[in-house]
Amino acid sequence: MNYKDKLITAQQAVDMVKSGDYIVTGLGCSTADAFFSHLHLAADRLKDVVISTCLPMKDYPCFSDPAYTDSFFHDSWFYSPATRKAHKMGSTSFVPNCLHFAGTKRLAHRQPNIYVGAAAMPDEHGNISLSCSNTYEMQMIAAADLVILEINPNYPRTFGDAFVRLDEADHLIEVDYEVPALPDVPPNEKDKVIGGLIAPYIKDGDCLQLGIGGMPNALAEMLMDKKDLGIHTEMLTTNMMKLFQAGAVSGRKKQLQNGKMVCTFIMGSKELYEFCHDNPSVEVLAGSYTNDPYVIGQNDNMISINATLEVDLTGQCASESIGSTQFSGTGGQTDTATGAQKSKNGKSFICLYSTAMVKNPQTGEREEISKIVAQLKPGAAVSLSRNDVDYVVTEYGVAALRGTNIRERVELLIGIAHPKFRDQLRQQALELGIISQR
Ligand code: COA
């Protein structure tokens, strides 16, 4: 079949869905927007269709409209506002995973009937770039009975190993929506302090992975005068593009993919997507490779920077849930933090503000709580274990936990907690037997 014969409408794609189907879509910007905007229209004839997403950037009626819960259930590897809402309604469930194993483990459990995701336009050789994500998409496409791609002139054609040949796609939907962009939120004062504490650890020639959130962004802005930085990251961000454009990133000291910025997905501004289009400096490689700790560790001087929600006094990091309520996902936090520590001279930083303003369920008022705690909230998922934690950073300093004993950790972590919580934390550490009175 040639290109023209493969063209269908989003409605025709929806007409192919059967009750009981398992439908997988791409991560973030690679979610199939036209297909999911139409899917609920088939709700009357469908039952028990399962949709699998990862960090969807929009909500759709088939995700979270209560009218369609008999027709569609949804599972997700990484929650976003849309999936948090759907979770509250009982129409979605979280799939625990480390990103480099996400596709492999899910496939061991269930094979997709349909893969549907966003992609760039086919080139003159019939190659279709999966554009903004290669996290698990190629694995799912290889396993799916039916492959439907939403091809879009606004999506960057990226290099790497995420090319689907025209004959591997069963159907194509021509669309022209914009690539969903992340708002460019300027770093706040705390972000700047935390970025300033980490910046001296980063030397010319280091290789960076920066996670999601304001703190990694603030740090990137402080590295603009560095030389020969490398990028081997899960998510390619707007600030990594700015580092490249400022001449701080060359990739020339990297052991792997020398001279290339390597990622498994791209998420940021419109300018970032334009920068990535037809740009051989960027390689979008499979998540099973990019995020494999053994691969990450092969680049020397690997610096991994991620964020967390809560850290206990032994160093356990709860980065994806608030108590038992799922907030986001492990994503690549464990992969990148452990991978960086396998690297020669590598370091992993986990950052957090010392406090959060949270609603007191009794009074309804917002109150300040410590994010460094004696014990994690009941049910909290530990994204990075205390065995794997390395540096923890708040606006009060850097706690270097590698190789330390629990007594040392308690003191180091209390030392970077907000001063008003320090006495209480020490008291709790004693009462809980985390440390004992000498
Ligand atoms: N207790 C209760 N609530 C807390 C809290 C705590 N200890 N810490 C934060 N919160 C609340 C905040 O107040 C905020 O609530 P609001 O939205 O009502 O203001 C919310 O949780 C989010 O916190 P915030 O610090 O703004 O999160 P963020 O958007 O900067 O994201 C992570 C931080 C940790 C959730 C995010 O980095 C993540 O998901 N990490 C895990 C995955 C990962 O690191 N991947 C790495 C490779 S990309």
CSV table of N, CA, C and O in Angstrom, one decimal, residues 17-94:
chain,number,residue,atom,x,y,z
A,17,VAL,N,-11.7,0.2,16.5
A,17,VAL,CA,-11.5,-0.2,17.9
A,17,VAL,C,-12.6,-1.2,18.3
A,17,VAL,O,-13.8,-1.0,17.9
A,18,LYS,N,-12.2,-2.3,19.0
A,18,LYS,CA,-13.2,-3.3,19.4
A,18,LYS,C,-13.3,-3.4,20.9
A,18,LYS,O,-12.3,-3.1,21.6
A,19,SER,N,-14.4,-3.8,21.4
A,19,SER,CA,-14.5,-4.0,22.9
A,19,SER,C,-13.3,-4.9,23.3
A,19,SER,O,-13.0,-5.9,22.6
A,20,GLY,N,-12.7,-4.6,24.5
A,20,GLY,CA,-11.7,-5.4,25.1
A,20,GLY,C,-10.3,-5.1,24.5
A,20,GLY,O,-9.3,-5.7,25.0
A,21,ASP,N,-10.2,-4.2,23.5
A,21,ASP,CA,-8.9,-3.9,23.0
A,21,ASP,C,-8.0,-3.2,24.0
A,21,ASP,O,-8.5,-2.5,24.9
A,22,TYR,N,-6.7,-3.4,23.8
A,22,TYR,CA,-5.7,-2.7,24.6
A,22,TYR,C,-5.0,-1.7,23.6
A,22,TYR,O,-4.4,-2.2,22.7
A,23,ILE,N,-5.1,-0.4,23.9
A,23,ILE,CA,-4.6,0.6,23.0
A,23,ILE,C,-3.5,1.3,23.7
A,23,ILE,O,-3.6,1.9,24.8
A,24,VAL,N,-2.3,1.4,23.1
A,24,VAL,CA,-1.2,2.1,23.7
A,24,VAL,C,-0.9,3.3,22.9
A,24,VAL,O,-1.0,3.3,21.6
A,25,THR,N,-0.6,4.5,23.5
A,25,THR,CA,-0.3,5.7,22.8
A,25,THR,C,1.1,6.2,23.3
A,25,THR,O,1.7,5.6,24.3
A,26,GLY,N,1.6,7.2,22.6
A,26,GLY,CA,3.0,7.7,22.9
A,26,GLY,C,3.0,8.6,24.2
A,26,GLY,O,2.0,9.0,24.7
A,27,LEU,N,4.2,8.8,24.6
A,27,LEU,CA,4.4,9.6,25.8
A,27,LEU,C,4.3,11.1,25.5
A,27,LEU,O,4.7,11.6,24.5
A,28,GLY,N,3.7,11.8,26.5
A,28,GLY,CA,3.6,13.3,26.4
A,28,GLY,C,3.1,13.8,25.1
A,28,GLY,O,2.0,13.6,24.7
A,29,CYS,N,4.0,14.5,24.4
A,29,CYS,CA,3.6,15.1,23.1
A,29,CYS,C,3.2,14.1,22.1
A,29,CYS,O,2.6,14.4,21.0
A,30,SER,N,3.6,12.9,22.3
A,30,SER,CA,3.3,11.8,21.3
A,30,SER,C,2.0,11.1,21.5
A,30,SER,O,1.6,10.2,20.8
A,31,THR,N,1.2,11.6,22.5
A,31,THR,CA,-0.2,11.1,22.6
A,31,THR,C,-1.0,11.5,21.4
A,31,THR,O,-0.8,12.6,20.8
A,32,ALA,N,-1.8,10.5,20.9
A,32,ALA,CA,-2.6,10.7,19.7
A,32,ALA,C,-3.8,11.6,19.9
A,32,ALA,O,-4.9,11.1,20.3
A,33,ASP,N,-3.6,12.9,19.7
A,33,ASP,CA,-4.6,13.9,20.1
A,33,ASP,C,-5.9,13.7,19.3
A,33,ASP,O,-7.0,13.8,19.8
A,34,ALA,N,-5.8,13.6,18.0
A,34,ALA,CA,-7.1,13.5,17.1
A,34,ALA,C,-7.9,12.2,17.5
A,34,ALA,O,-9.1,12.2,17.6
A,35,PHE,N,-7.1,11.1,17.7
A,35,PHE,CA,-7.8,9.8,18.0
A,35,PHE,C,-8.5,9.9,19.3
A,35,PHE,O,-9.7,9.6,19.4
A,36,PHE,N,-7.8,10.4,20.3
A,36,PHE,CA,-8.5,10.5,21.7
A,36,PHE,C,-9.6,11.5,21.8
A,36,PHE,O,-10.4,11.4,22.6
A,37,SER,N,-9.5,12.5,20.9
A,37,SER,CA,-10.6,13.5,20.9
A,37,SER,C,-11.8,12.9,20.3
A,37,SER,O,-12.9,13.4,20.6
A,38,HIS,N,-11.7,11.8,19.6
A,38,HIS,CA,-12.9,11.2,19.0
A,38,HIS,C,-13.3,9.9,19.7
A,38,HIS,O,-14.5,9.5,19.5
A,39,LEU,N,-12.5,9.3,20.4
A,39,LEU,CA,-12.7,7.9,20.9
A,39,LEU,C,-14.1,7.8,21.7
A,39,LEU,O,-14.8,6.8,21.5
A,40,HIS,N,-14.4,8.8,22.5
A,40,HIS,CA,-15.6,8.7,23.3
A,40,HIS,C,-16.9,8.6,22.5
A,40,HIS,O,-17.9,8.1,22.9
A,41,LEU,N,-16.8,9.1,21.2
A,41,LEU,CA,-18.0,9.0,20.3
A,41,LEU,C,-18.4,7.6,20.0
A,41,LEU,O,-19.5,7.4,19.6
A,42,ALA,N,-17.5,6.6,20.3
A,42,ALA,CA,-17.8,5.2,20.0
A,42,ALA,C,-18.2,4.5,21.3
A,42,ALA,O,-18.3,3.3,21.3
A,43,ALA,N,-18.3,5.3,22.4
A,43,ALA,CA,-18.5,4.6,23.7
A,43,ALA,C,-19.7,3.7,23.7
A,43,ALA,O,-19.7,2.6,24.4
A,44,ASP,N,-20.8,4.0,23.0
A,44,ASP,CA,-22.0,3.2,23.0
A,44,ASP,C,-21.8,1.8,22.6
A,44,ASP,O,-22.5,0.9,23.1
A,45,ARG,N,-20.9,1.6,21.7
A,45,ARG,CA,-20.7,0.2,21.2
A,45,ARG,C,-19.5,-0.5,21.8
A,45,ARG,O,-19.1,-1.6,21.5
A,46,LEU,N,-18.7,0.2,22.7
A,46,LEU,CA,-17.5,-0.3,23.2
A,46,LEU,C,-17.6,-0.6,24.7
A,46,LEU,O,-18.3,0.1,25.5
A,47,LYS,N,-17.0,-1.7,25.1
A,47,LYS,CA,-16.9,-2.1,26.5
A,47,LYS,C,-15.5,-2.5,26.9
A,47,LYS,O,-14.8,-3.1,26.0
A,48,ASP,N,-15.0,-2.1,28.0
A,48,ASP,CA,-13.7,-2.6,28.5
A,48,ASP,C,-12.5,-2.4,27.6
A,48,ASP,O,-11.7,-3.3,27.4
A,49,VAL,N,-12.5,-1.2,27.0
A,49,VAL,CA,-11.3,-0.9,26.2
A,49,VAL,C,-10.3,-0.3,27.2
A,49,VAL,O,-10.6,0.5,28.0
A,50,VAL,N,-9.0,-0.8,27.1
A,50,VAL,CA,-8.0,-0.2,28.0
A,50,VAL,C,-7.0,0.6,27.2
A,50,VAL,O,-6.5,0.2,26.2
A,51,ILE,N,-6.8,1.8,27.7
A,51,ILE,CA,-5.9,2.8,27.1
A,51,ILE,C,-4.7,3.0,27.9
A,51,ILE,O,-4.8,3.2,29.2
A,52,SER,N,-3.5,2.9,27.4
A,52,SER,CA,-2.3,3.0,28.1
A,52,SER,C,-1.6,4.3,27.7
A,52,SER,O,-1.3,4.5,26.5
A,53,THR,N,-1.3,5.2,28.7
A,53,THR,CA,-0.6,6.5,28.4
A,53,THR,C,0.6,6.7,29.3
A,53,THR,O,0.8,5.9,30.3
A,54,CYS,N,1.3,7.7,29.0
A,54,CYS,CA,2.4,8.1,29.9
A,54,CYS,C,2.5,9.6,29.8
A,54,CYS,O,2.7,10.2,28.8
A,55,LEU,N,2.3,10.3,30.9
A,55,LEU,CA,2.4,11.7,31.0
A,55,LEU,C,1.6,12.5,30.0
A,55,LEU,O,2.1,13.3,29.2
A,56,PRO,N,0.3,12.1,29.8
A,56,PRO,CA,-0.5,12.8,28.8
A,56,PRO,C,-0.6,14.3,29.2
A,56,PRO,O,-0.8,14.6,30.3
A,57,MET,N,-0.5,15.1,28.1
A,57,MET,CA,-0.5,16.5,28.4
A,57,MET,C,-1.8,17.2,28.3
A,57,MET,O,-2.0,18.4,28.6
A,58,LYS,N,-2.9,16.4,27.9
A,58,LYS,CA,-4.2,16.9,27.8
A,58,LYS,C,-5.2,15.9,28.4
A,58,LYS,O,-4.8,14.7,28.5
A,59,ASP,N,-6.4,16.3,28.8
A,59,ASP,CA,-7.4,15.4,29.2
A,59,ASP,C,-8.3,15.2,28.0
A,59,ASP,O,-8.5,16.0,27.2
A,60,TYR,N,-9.0,14.0,28.0
A,60,TYR,CA,-9.9,13.7,26.9
A,60,TYR,C,-11.1,13.0,27.6
A,60,TYR,O,-11.0,12.4,28.6
A,61,PRO,N,-12.3,13.2,27.0
A,61,PRO,CA,-13.5,12.6,27.6
A,61,PRO,C,-13.3,11.1,27.9
A,61,PRO,O,-13.8,10.5,28.9
A,62,CYS,N,-12.6,10.4,27.0
A,62,CYS,CA,-12.4,8.9,27.2
A,62,CYS,C,-11.5,8.6,28.4
A,62,CYS,O,-11.4,7.5,28.8
A,63,PHE,N,-10.8,9.6,28.9
A,63,PHE,CA,-9.9,9.4,30.1
A,63,PHE,C,-10.8,9.6,31.3
A,63,PHE,O,-10.7,8.8,32.3
A,64,SER,N,-11.5,10.7,31.4
A,64,SER,CA,-12.0,11.1,32.7
A,64,SER,C,-13.4,11.6,32.7
A,64,SER,O,-13.9,12.0,33.8
A,65,ASP,N,-14.2,11.4,31.7
A,65,ASP,CA,-15.6,11.8,31.7
A,65,ASP,C,-16.4,10.6,32.4
A,65,ASP,O,-16.3,9.5,31.8
A,66,PRO,N,-17.1,10.8,33.5
A,66,PRO,CA,-17.8,9.7,34.2
A,66,PRO,C,-18.8,9.0,33.3
A,66,PRO,O,-19.1,7.8,33.5
A,67,ALA,N,-19.2,9.7,32.2
A,67,ALA,CA,-20.2,9.1,31.3
A,67,ALA,C,-19.6,7.8,30.6
A,67,ALA,O,-20.4,7.0,30.1
A,68,TYR,N,-18.3,7.7,30.5
A,68,TYR,CA,-17.7,6.7,29.7
A,68,TYR,C,-16.9,5.6,30.4
A,68,TYR,O,-16.2,4.9,29.8
A,69,THR,N,-17.1,5.6,31.7
A,69,THR,CA,-16.3,4.6,32.5
A,69,THR,C,-16.5,3.2,32.2
A,69,THR,O,-15.7,2.3,32.4
A,70,ASP,N,-17.7,2.8,31.7
A,70,ASP,CA,-18.0,1.4,31.4
A,70,ASP,C,-17.2,1.0,30.1
A,70,ASP,O,-16.9,-0.1,29.8
A,71,SER,N,-17.0,2.0,29.3
A,71,SER,CA,-16.4,1.8,28.0
A,71,SER,C,-14.9,1.8,28.0
A,71,SER,O,-14.2,1.0,27.3
A,72,PHE,N,-14.3,2.7,28.8
A,72,PHE,CA,-12.9,2.9,28.8
A,72,PHE,C,-12.3,2.8,30.2
A,72,PHE,O,-12.8,3.5,31.1
A,73,PHE,N,-11.2,2.1,30.3
A,73,PHE,CA,-10.3,2.2,31.5
A,73,PHE,C,-9.0,2.6,31.0
A,73,PHE,O,-8.7,2.5,29.8
A,74,HIS,N,-8.2,3.1,31.9
A,74,HIS,CA,-7.0,3.8,31.4
A,74,HIS,C,-5.9,3.5,32.4
A,74,HIS,O,-6.1,3.4,33.6
A,75,ASP,N,-4.7,3.1,31.9
A,75,ASP,CA,-3.6,3.0,32.8
A,75,ASP,C,-2.4,3.8,32.3
A,75,ASP,O,-2.4,4.2,31.2
A,76,SER,N,-1.6,4.2,33.3
A,76,SER,CA,-0.5,5.2,33.0
A,76,SER,C,0.7,4.9,33.7
A,76,SER,O,0.7,4.5,34.9
A,77,TRP,N,1.9,5.1,33.0
A,77,TRP,CA,3.2,4.9,33.6
A,77,TRP,C,3.7,6.1,34.3
A,77,TRP,O,4.7,6.1,35.0
A,78,PHE,N,3.0,7.3,34.0
A,78,PHE,CA,3.5,8.5,34.7
A,78,PHE,C,2.3,9.4,34.7
A,78,PHE,O,1.7,9.8,33.7
A,79,TYR,N,1.9,9.8,35.9
A,79,TYR,CA,0.6,10.6,36.1
A,79,TYR,C,0.9,12.1,35.7
A,79,TYR,O,2.0,12.6,36.0
A,80,SER,N,-0.1,12.8,35.2
A,80,SER,CA,-0.1,14.2,34.9
A,80,SER,C,-1.4,14.7,35.5
A,80,SER,O,-2.2,13.9,36.0
A,81,PRO,N,-1.7,16.0,35.4
A,81,PRO,CA,-3.0,16.5,36.0
A,81,PRO,C,-4.2,15.7,35.4
A,81,PRO,O,-5.1,15.4,36.1
A,82,ALA,N,-4.2,15.4,34.1
A,82,ALA,CA,-5.3,14.6,33.5
A,82,ALA,C,-5.5,13.3,34.2
A,82,ALA,O,-6.6,12.8,34.5
A,83,THR,N,-4.4,12.6,34.4
A,83,THR,CA,-4.5,11.2,34.9
A,83,THR,C,-4.8,11.3,36.4
A,83,THR,O,-5.4,10.4,37.0
A,84,ARG,N,-4.3,12.3,37.1
A,84,ARG,CA,-4.7,12.4,38.6
A,84,ARG,C,-6.2,12.6,38.7
A,84,ARG,O,-6.8,12.0,39.6
A,85,LYS,N,-6.8,13.4,37.8
A,85,LYS,CA,-8.2,13.6,37.8
A,85,LYS,C,-8.9,12.2,37.5
A,85,LYS,O,-9.9,11.8,38.2
A,86,ALA,N,-8.5,11.5,36.5
A,86,ALA,CA,-9.1,10.3,36.1
A,86,ALA,C,-8.9,9.2,37.2
A,86,ALA,O,-9.9,8.4,37.5
A,87,HIS,N,-7.8,9.3,38.0
A,87,HIS,CA,-7.6,8.3,39.1
A,87,HIS,C,-8.7,8.5,40.1
A,87,HIS,O,-9.3,7.6,40.6
A,88,LYS,N,-9.0,9.8,40.4
A,88,LYS,CA,-10.0,10.1,41.5
A,88,LYS,C,-11.4,9.5,41.1
A,88,LYS,O,-12.2,9.2,42.0
A,89,MET,N,-11.6,9.5,39.8
A,89,MET,CA,-12.9,8.9,39.3
A,89,MET,C,-12.9,7.4,39.2
A,89,MET,O,-13.9,6.8,38.8
A,90,GLY,N,-11.8,6.8,39.5
A,90,GLY,CA,-11.7,5.4,39.4
A,90,GLY,C,-11.5,4.9,37.9
A,90,GLY,O,-11.7,3.7,37.7
A,91,SER,N,-11.2,5.8,37.0
A,91,SER,CA,-11.1,5.3,35.6
A,91,SER,C,-9.6,5.1,35.2
A,91,SER,O,-9.4,5.0,34.0
A,92,THR,N,-8.7,5.2,36.1
A,92,THR,CA,-7.3,4.9,35.7
A,92,THR,C,-6.5,4.3,36.8
A,92,THR,O,-6.9,4.4,38.0
A,93,SER,N,-5.5,3.6,36.5
A,93,SER,CA,-4.6,3.0,37.5
A,93,SER,C,-3.1,3.2,37.1
A,93,SER,O,-2.8,3.2,35.9
A,94,PHE,N,-2.3,3.3,38.1
A,94,PHE,CA,-0.9,3.6,37.8
A,94,PHE,C,-0.1,2.3,37.6
A,94,PHE,O,-0.4,1.3,38.2
